[in-house]
XYZ file of C-alpha atoms in Angstrom:
606
model
C -2.083 41.710 -46.645
C -0.720 38.160 -45.507
C 2.135 39.832 -44.025
C -0.162 41.803 -41.839
C -2.525 38.871 -40.789
C 0.526 36.311 -40.229
C 1.291 37.689 -36.469
C -2.193 37.562 -35.862
C -2.647 33.805 -36.966
C 0.458 32.920 -35.169
C -0.847 34.510 -32.009
C -4.153 32.675 -32.500
C -2.508 29.570 -32.717
C -0.319 29.977 -29.725
C -3.597 31.074 -27.555
C -5.081 27.552 -29.296
C -2.014 25.550 -28.352
C -2.093 27.177 -24.886
C -5.679 26.429 -24.407
C -5.263 22.701 -25.218
C -2.367 22.407 -23.019
C -4.236 23.660 -20.050
C -7.224 21.467 -20.893
C -4.830 18.366 -21.081
C -3.321 19.504 -17.796
C -6.138 19.956 -16.053
C -7.653 16.527 -17.008
C -4.417 14.694 -16.201
C -4.669 16.781 -13.129
C -8.218 15.701 -12.436
C -7.307 12.027 -13.446
C -4.557 11.852 -10.821
C -6.401 13.133 -7.839
C -9.487 10.943 -8.857
C -7.504 7.964 -8.838
C -5.220 8.858 -5.685
C -8.265 9.809 -3.359
C -10.435 7.048 -4.806
C -7.913 4.795 -3.436
C -7.630 6.232 -0.218
C -11.571 6.618 0.263
C -11.643 2.749 -0.359
C -9.011 2.057 1.681
C -10.920 3.905 4.871
C -14.268 2.674 3.676
C -15.912 5.870 3.039
C -18.774 6.381 0.814
C -19.392 9.321 -1.539
C -21.325 12.053 0.400
C -25.008 12.561 -0.219
C -25.459 14.990 -2.940
C -28.381 16.875 -4.208
C -28.299 18.125 -8.148
C -26.570 20.972 -8.457
C -26.166 21.614 -5.019
C -23.116 23.751 -4.401
C -21.015 23.236 -1.503
C -18.553 25.450 0.491
C -15.067 24.961 2.052
C -14.719 27.586 4.997
C -10.883 28.220 6.056
C -10.659 30.238 9.058
C -7.265 31.823 10.196
C -7.557 32.432 13.867
C -6.877 35.979 15.008
C -5.922 37.414 11.571
C -7.084 41.051 11.240
C -7.741 42.566 7.684
C -5.052 44.955 8.472
C -2.663 42.465 9.416
C -3.558 40.204 6.126
C -2.864 43.016 4.112
C 0.515 43.814 5.633
C 1.320 40.113 5.430
C 0.345 40.206 1.820
C 2.299 43.342 0.756
C 5.662 41.753 2.380
C 5.082 38.493 0.282
C 4.138 36.252 3.232
C 0.912 34.847 1.503
C 1.595 34.707 -2.213
C -1.020 32.050 -3.010
C -3.729 34.107 -1.193
C -2.474 37.301 -2.695
C -2.708 35.890 -5.910
C -6.530 34.993 -5.740
C -7.211 38.347 -4.547
C -5.037 40.389 -7.083
C -6.655 37.763 -9.745
C -10.218 38.700 -8.664
C -11.013 35.130 -7.947
C -11.858 36.097 -4.491
C -13.141 39.556 -2.957
C -11.349 40.609 0.148
C -13.505 42.355 2.544
C -13.221 43.513 6.275
C -16.047 42.995 8.762
C -16.722 43.537 12.435
C -17.172 40.713 14.842
C -18.298 42.587 17.687
C -17.775 42.307 21.627
C -16.276 40.221 22.958
C -13.826 39.672 20.194
C -13.180 35.974 20.804
C -13.299 32.776 19.202
C -16.263 31.298 20.801
C -18.452 34.182 20.514
C -17.411 34.648 16.922
C -17.998 30.869 15.978
C -21.296 30.516 17.729
C -22.167 33.798 15.685
C -21.322 32.464 12.429
C -22.298 28.895 12.928
C -25.493 29.253 14.959
C -26.477 32.903 14.447
C -26.439 33.062 18.045
C -23.975 34.268 20.531
C -25.909 35.443 23.268
C -24.203 35.396 26.898
C -21.026 34.471 25.760
C -19.260 37.459 27.634
C -15.575 36.470 26.876
C -13.307 33.678 26.774
C -13.498 32.922 30.460
C -16.450 33.974 32.726
C -17.968 32.806 35.878
C -21.236 32.233 36.471
C -22.505 33.028 39.925
C -25.947 31.098 40.133
C -24.350 27.978 39.575
C -20.597 28.486 40.825
C -19.338 27.405 37.263
C -16.189 28.651 35.935
C -16.166 28.513 31.897
C -13.317 28.204 30.423
C -13.852 27.798 26.580
C -10.501 25.935 25.899
C -12.230 23.062 27.888
C -14.138 20.534 25.979
C -17.141 20.580 28.612
C -17.499 23.980 28.261
C -17.584 24.089 24.550
C -20.387 21.426 24.736
C -22.258 23.316 27.366
C -22.204 26.291 25.139
C -22.978 24.361 22.277
C -26.266 23.021 23.929
C -27.266 26.462 24.672
C -27.042 28.395 21.533
C -27.995 25.589 19.014
C -31.586 24.447 18.438
C -33.182 27.606 17.140
C -31.429 27.758 14.075
C -29.851 24.916 11.834
C -25.931 24.798 11.933
C -24.225 26.023 8.722
C -22.173 22.774 8.620
C -25.373 20.426 8.589
C -24.578 17.151 6.642
C -20.786 18.307 6.694
C -17.433 18.033 8.396
C -15.925 20.170 11.092
C -12.269 19.946 11.715
C -10.405 21.913 14.695
C -13.209 24.363 15.525
C -14.786 25.363 18.767
C -18.056 24.277 17.706
C -19.395 21.699 15.147
C -22.001 23.614 13.556
C -24.369 20.518 13.264
C -21.738 18.805 11.178
C -22.146 15.064 10.523
C -18.502 14.372 11.030
C -16.593 16.663 14.012
C -12.958 15.559 14.508
C -10.579 18.073 16.718
C -13.794 19.935 17.718
C -14.070 21.074 21.101
C -17.921 20.756 21.346
C -17.794 17.248 20.028
C -14.335 16.410 21.590
C -15.607 13.002 23.197
C -17.745 11.994 20.159
C -15.649 10.811 17.697
C -11.803 9.854 17.492
C -9.652 8.862 14.375
C -7.401 6.174 15.644
C -10.158 4.449 17.761
C -10.925 2.053 14.539
C -9.188 0.129 12.311
C -10.011 2.473 9.315
C -8.206 5.267 11.434
C -5.405 3.141 12.190
C -5.313 2.858 8.244
C -5.094 6.289 7.836
C -2.108 6.596 10.602
C 0.070 3.783 8.699
C -0.712 5.448 5.416
C 0.305 8.892 6.531
C 3.527 7.398 8.416
C 4.650 5.093 5.758
C 5.110 7.931 3.286
C 8.914 8.481 3.999
C 8.989 12.038 2.450
C 5.762 13.192 4.705
C 7.231 11.560 7.549
C 10.669 13.234 7.324
C 8.950 16.510 6.745
C 7.046 16.423 9.617
C 9.986 15.257 11.855
C 12.016 18.254 10.510
C 9.264 20.938 10.602
C 8.686 19.796 14.551
C 12.206 19.977 15.206
C 12.901 23.290 13.313
C 9.642 24.871 15.150
C 11.024 23.878 18.521
C 14.540 24.708 18.131
C 13.152 28.291 16.726
C 11.056 28.595 19.909
C 13.657 28.055 22.115
C 16.107 30.377 20.140
C 13.752 33.248 20.044
C 12.870 32.887 23.947
C 16.599 33.059 24.435
C 17.214 36.002 22.435
C 14.553 37.802 23.774
C 15.684 37.317 27.473
C 19.393 38.497 26.428
C 17.850 41.613 24.869
C 15.634 42.074 27.846
C 12.530 42.033 25.674
C 9.139 40.168 25.919
C 10.544 37.876 28.639
C 8.870 34.162 27.504
C 9.553 31.719 30.026
C 10.834 28.366 29.275
C 8.330 25.731 29.371
C 10.178 22.399 29.505
C 8.518 19.799 27.161
C 5.322 21.938 26.588
C 6.586 23.867 23.645
C 7.780 20.460 22.104
C 3.958 19.157 22.600
C 2.832 22.325 21.372
C 5.026 22.546 18.299
C 4.346 18.914 17.170
C 0.584 18.830 17.453
C 0.751 22.139 15.590
C 2.655 20.534 12.597
C 0.990 17.357 12.771
C -2.557 18.472 12.995
C -1.889 21.137 10.259
C -1.188 18.330 7.969
C -3.788 16.103 9.333
C -6.614 18.677 9.054
C -5.557 19.682 5.452
C -5.558 15.919 4.608
C -8.722 15.379 5.959
C -10.366 18.291 3.869
C -8.913 16.930 0.479
C -10.547 13.959 1.085
C -13.770 15.336 1.926
C -13.762 17.432 -1.587
C -13.047 14.198 -3.232
C -15.977 12.756 -1.587
C -18.426 15.475 -2.198
C -19.041 16.394 1.426
C -21.517 19.408 1.056
C -19.925 22.011 3.740
C -16.408 21.705 5.395
C -15.171 24.179 8.114
C -11.710 24.334 9.700
C -9.695 26.547 11.665
C -5.896 26.968 11.579
C -4.956 28.335 15.055
C -1.072 28.524 14.519
C -0.703 32.609 13.828
C -3.066 33.091 16.960
C -0.601 31.324 19.129
C 2.586 32.624 17.586
C 1.043 36.324 17.765
C 0.254 35.899 21.406
C 3.638 34.964 22.041
C 5.711 37.028 20.008
C 3.723 39.775 18.504
C 2.034 40.639 15.439
C 4.772 41.150 13.236
C 7.253 38.674 14.767
C 9.154 36.071 12.514
C 7.120 33.000 14.196
C 3.772 34.752 13.234
C 4.536 35.165 9.943
C 6.079 31.787 9.267
C 2.670 30.537 10.622
C 0.903 32.418 7.816
C 3.475 31.263 5.253
C 2.741 27.434 6.170
C -1.088 28.206 6.176
C -0.700 29.847 2.654
C 0.526 26.516 1.479
C -2.296 24.733 3.029
C -4.880 27.194 1.109
C -2.830 26.238 -2.076
C -3.081 22.439 -1.746
C -7.003 22.766 -0.783
C -7.667 25.268 -3.677
C -6.169 23.179 -6.222
C -8.108 20.139 -5.631
C -11.466 22.134 -5.011
C -10.833 23.455 -8.902
C -10.589 20.120 -10.203
C -14.366 19.666 -9.622
C -13.986 15.902 -8.850
C -17.557 15.619 -7.070
C -19.175 18.944 -6.882
C -18.803 22.430 -7.413
C -17.312 24.450 -4.012
C -16.936 27.674 -3.062
C -13.783 28.665 -1.103
C -14.204 31.182 1.501
C -11.386 32.268 3.717
C -11.776 34.131 6.688
C -10.892 35.282 10.402
C -12.863 35.272 13.473
C -11.242 38.387 14.817
C -8.040 40.268 14.711
C -5.555 41.139 17.041
C -3.848 44.371 18.652
C -0.514 44.888 19.879
C -0.548 44.618 23.700
C 1.502 45.214 26.767
C 1.244 43.045 29.711
C -0.553 44.557 32.628
C 1.413 42.585 35.097
C 5.012 43.498 33.201
C 3.769 47.228 33.184
C 2.657 47.565 36.902
C 4.403 44.591 38.490
C 1.437 42.767 39.492
C -1.936 41.285 37.962
C -5.043 42.810 37.675
C -6.378 40.169 40.348
C -3.510 41.224 42.579
C -4.361 45.050 42.182
C -8.135 44.672 43.064
C -6.885 42.531 46.072
C -4.958 45.508 47.228
C -7.777 48.066 46.564
C -10.352 45.896 48.898
C -8.122 45.204 51.634
C -7.334 42.188 53.498
C -9.582 39.467 54.968
C -11.153 38.592 51.161
C -10.358 35.524 49.026
C -9.690 36.438 45.426
C -9.513 34.036 42.697
C -8.067 35.413 39.436
C -7.927 33.059 36.022
C -6.247 34.112 33.071
C -3.700 32.368 30.378
C -2.696 31.839 27.056
C -5.774 31.870 24.571
C -3.979 29.304 22.413
C -4.894 25.722 21.676
C -2.178 23.785 23.259
C -4.215 22.299 25.894
C -6.841 21.381 23.664
C -4.483 19.777 21.646
C -2.648 17.658 24.175
C -6.180 16.846 25.350
C -6.749 15.506 21.870
C -3.494 13.940 21.555
C -4.201 12.114 24.341
C -7.427 10.670 23.615
C -5.936 9.393 20.201
C -2.978 7.833 21.521
C -5.378 5.891 23.740
C -7.331 4.630 20.640
C -3.719 3.948 18.773
C -2.753 2.125 21.909
C -6.062 -0.138 22.035
C -5.831 -1.058 18.087
C -2.157 -2.069 18.828
C -0.765 -5.473 19.897
C 2.179 -5.723 22.345
C 5.043 -4.778 22.431
C 3.862 -1.411 20.094
C 0.900 -0.902 22.256
C 3.495 -0.634 25.200
C 5.191 2.278 22.964
C 2.059 4.084 22.914
C 1.207 3.558 26.383
C 4.568 5.284 27.296
C 3.966 8.064 25.253
C 0.529 8.721 26.606
C 1.833 8.633 29.787
C 4.358 11.037 29.128
C 2.105 13.561 27.666
C -0.072 13.011 30.278
C 2.570 14.007 32.999
C 3.644 17.192 31.361
C 0.243 18.774 30.576
C -2.314 20.249 32.788
C -5.842 19.311 31.968
C -7.564 19.386 35.014
C -11.231 21.098 34.764
C -12.661 21.007 38.476
C -10.080 23.070 40.497
C -11.038 26.263 38.605
C -14.864 25.327 39.409
C -14.180 24.780 43.263
C -11.776 27.816 43.785
C -14.384 30.108 42.174
C -16.903 28.673 44.630
C -14.640 29.194 47.422
C -13.686 32.773 46.653
C -15.240 36.014 47.675
C -14.183 37.946 44.667
C -13.495 36.105 41.168
C -11.581 37.749 38.284
C -11.783 36.299 34.751
C -9.320 37.716 32.305
C -9.946 37.443 28.250
C -7.222 39.596 26.482
C -7.880 43.468 27.255
C -11.379 42.464 28.818
C -11.938 41.316 32.117
C -14.892 40.052 34.322
C -15.122 40.927 38.150
C -17.587 39.184 40.337
C -18.422 39.485 43.878
C -19.923 36.170 45.639
C -22.025 38.260 48.251
C -25.067 37.287 46.042
C -25.758 34.748 43.398
C -27.276 37.933 41.336
C -25.674 40.699 39.461
C -24.895 43.700 41.793
C -25.666 47.179 40.925
C -23.149 49.983 40.767
C -24.928 51.316 43.957
C -24.641 48.070 45.689
C -21.240 47.950 45.042
C -20.340 51.271 46.158
C -22.097 50.454 49.498
C -19.800 47.399 49.924
C -16.528 49.003 48.557
C -16.846 52.898 48.538
C -13.477 53.545 46.590
C -13.450 50.681 44.382
C -14.847 52.102 41.132
C -12.833 55.285 41.469
C -9.875 53.527 42.140
C -10.356 51.274 39.246
C -11.000 53.975 36.700
C -7.963 56.169 38.023
C -5.410 53.536 37.038
C -3.426 54.301 34.234
C -3.623 50.514 32.918
C -7.138 50.498 32.902
C -9.397 52.285 30.271
C -13.085 51.787 31.333
C -14.831 50.503 34.210
C -18.296 49.374 33.374
C -21.252 48.451 35.515
C -25.150 48.467 35.644
C -27.903 50.285 37.611
C -31.347 49.508 36.920
C -31.947 49.770 32.980
C -28.705 52.137 32.729
C -25.109 51.197 32.053
C -22.688 53.363 33.532
C -19.148 53.820 31.944
C -16.512 55.192 34.218
C -13.271 56.545 33.123
C -10.148 58.493 34.406
C -11.833 61.540 32.051
C -15.765 61.273 33.296
C -18.632 59.227 33.181
C -21.223 57.978 30.666
C -24.679 57.014 31.391
C -26.384 54.944 28.719
C -30.117 53.846 28.597
C -29.971 51.307 25.603
C -28.086 53.116 22.618
C -29.053 56.571 24.257
C -26.508 58.728 25.758
C -28.468 59.790 29.212
C -25.757 61.635 30.664
C -22.175 62.430 29.700
C -20.142 63.976 32.632
C -16.586 64.588 31.385
C -14.666 63.220 28.516
C -16.470 60.549 26.431
C -13.867 57.534 26.595
C -15.356 55.925 23.428
C -14.792 59.246 21.209
C -10.990 57.985 20.496
C -12.597 55.132 18.774
C -13.561 55.185 14.656
C -17.065 54.098 15.539
C -18.101 55.288 19.136
C -21.806 54.811 18.387
C -21.319 51.102 17.918
C -19.034 50.788 20.453
C -21.998 51.917 22.848
C -24.301 49.479 21.284
C -21.643 46.408 21.687
C -21.085 47.831 25.361
C -24.918 47.861 26.445
C -25.125 44.273 25.086
C -22.211 42.892 27.032
C -23.231 44.431 29.941
C -26.770 42.999 29.771
C -25.600 39.315 29.306
C -26.781 37.256 32.348
C -23.397 36.056 33.129
C -20.965 39.238 32.613
C -19.310 40.634 35.704
C -20.517 42.872 38.087
C -17.968 45.142 36.748
C -16.493 44.891 33.381
C -12.780 46.130 32.900
C -11.023 47.083 29.654
C -7.493 47.740 29.124
C -6.098 51.050 28.182
C -6.072 51.649 24.640
C -3.927 54.444 22.963
C -4.955 55.125 19.560
C -1.574 56.887 18.410
C 0.184 53.509 19.123
C -2.686 51.315 18.469
C -1.889 49.389 21.637
C -3.838 48.205 24.490
C -2.954 47.014 27.792
C -3.458 43.071 28.312
C -4.543 41.557 31.471
C -2.862 38.258 30.284
C 0.815 37.746 29.453
C 0.181 38.272 25.657
C 2.075 40.537 23.320
C -0.967 40.793 20.790
C -4.204 39.951 22.044
C -8.149 40.292 21.635
C -11.434 39.894 23.554
C -11.974 43.715 24.360
C -12.269 47.049 22.292
C -9.460 49.409 20.482
C -7.310 48.429 17.281
C -8.077 45.882 14.812
C -9.096 43.239 17.061
C -12.646 43.433 16.232
C -11.979 44.065 12.421
C -11.245 40.554 10.962
C -11.587 39.879 7.271
C -13.402 37.346 4.851
C -12.318 36.627 1.425
C -15.268 35.095 -0.897
C -15.941 34.471 -4.302
C -17.421 37.415 -6.352
C -20.415 35.356 -7.887
C -21.641 35.138 -4.267
C -22.342 38.966 -4.679
C -22.080 39.370 -0.810
C -22.718 42.891 0.624
C -21.128 43.084 4.118
C -22.015 46.731 4.966
C -24.679 45.668 7.388
C -22.721 43.024 9.253
C -21.693 44.523 12.746
C -21.490 41.128 14.514
C -20.404 37.606 14.002
C -24.051 36.531 14.202
C -24.742 38.567 11.175
C -22.593 36.356 8.788
C -25.069 33.485 9.772
C -27.706 34.936 7.326
C -25.095 35.100 4.217
C -24.133 31.078 4.699
C -27.990 30.117 5.355
C -29.144 32.060 2.262
C -26.431 30.645 0.113
C -25.805 26.947 1.301
C -28.602 25.980 3.329
C -31.327 27.125 1.164
C -33.674 28.076 4.180
C -34.815 31.670 4.706
C -32.551 33.530 6.773
C -33.412 37.259 8.247
C -31.181 39.934 6.647
C -28.988 41.506 9.187
C -30.314 44.842 10.796
C -28.703 47.835 8.451
C -27.053 50.224 11.010
C -24.153 52.609 10.266
C -21.899 52.074 7.392
C -19.528 48.911 8.027
C -16.054 48.741 5.800
C -17.080 47.818 2.361
C -15.637 45.275 0.215
C -11.729 46.115 -0.956
C -10.781 46.534 -4.387
C -8.667 43.196 -5.537
C -5.612 45.329 -5.963
C -5.419 46.452 -2.197
């Protein structure tokens, strides 16, 4: 009998030893982190955050532009091993959700953080009533939008921290955040300089940053050269700007991760940060490119560091939520397919004599990063004595010489133009300055009889959307769809939305977008090919978002099973606000309106 029980006893003993070893390791890890971050917080003069008894906090990490499909592909190829382990072990539930139209960062983050993304029709647009050109990568535009959308509901980051986001969510501390960019600066104080010195005096960290920056820059040049030699995806050489972008990506990624770790130790109740590098690399090189996957691998390492400290439970219990604001769809640039930009084509349709101003560009954060870098270099300059201040000043001048941060010309050129075109991925708004109010389709037809038909007939344009009274008209090569609210009043020919998985939801989103006050007189969508799952993009990007078609409106969220979230009612980013509010703000929040079934949570094994 004892022979039969001996193996069982040995197994029990082994399990007991393993549990004790895990407990000892956890205790040692907690002790190490406690001493390490206690020293750092004392060095910065940071007090512990205000804590309510038993209040659970959250750390939300946003990966800009990563669709649920692309995340699963990256996991299957071993690009994000840490996140894959959390999902496979069921520590996190993975679920897709629909961000709505437009599928852009400002609309998504406004909805998530404030529950309101009303009248955010794209990433860039024109306001006919004021003559203002809104470009969301510029700080003054994000501040303007934040003032418009906030005030009705408390932001989900009330009392917390915001790092590298479009909006601050009512956070008490906002660094690297566009809507609060001019409010606080990291290095404009002795504490910030202490952080800089601690950061740079670590030789391993400094060498790592230098090597990573150099390697990223060299890889960028090699990728562009190889593409040019193969005749593929011509990416222009941009002088010093790729070095600025790469250096800021690497350095800022380390800074924001370190700031999150500090906040976790201090017990800050709500923390939200965005990693933008994948979105940038996918725009430049494509969804499945090596630079895009390398960006995901680096983000995965940051997730591991954040989660390791979170699980040490040094100050309070935290939930870790990992999400994307939107996805991306593989794209072909309109200009490379047809030899002219969308604005140039529209100018040709209208004939001579009219002044047209078109605005497009990479929806990347490089300009924002350079802007922030200039401000922080100025802060360093004010804290240093000569001759070190001279070095900081010279570096700041070099950065300023090679970056364009002007905001006024866009506004002036729009005012002086007869026609204004604003592109956001495969979505474009077209405005006619003959009136400060929105033009009806009948009025446009009276002015330019053949314009709508010519636009709808172009092989690179999928849909042309306009309004007529209380109706929304959708023109395509195959027919015309007339909507009143969500009801189809008249369908002539083919329904252009029939190629989408959920045409009814697409109709709802189109009607909402068309009714925004500052949407274009005409709204254009680049051609979508459901077989290849690609769109025609009105910017020079190889993966894009903003419009409809493909996974660009299907991001993901990974959340703890203990939250018990049912995301099936979520049809727009603003619906996610209610989930955060109920779980963490302790204020009543309305349930999202239940519509047709949305994608449900995925099993952990997928």
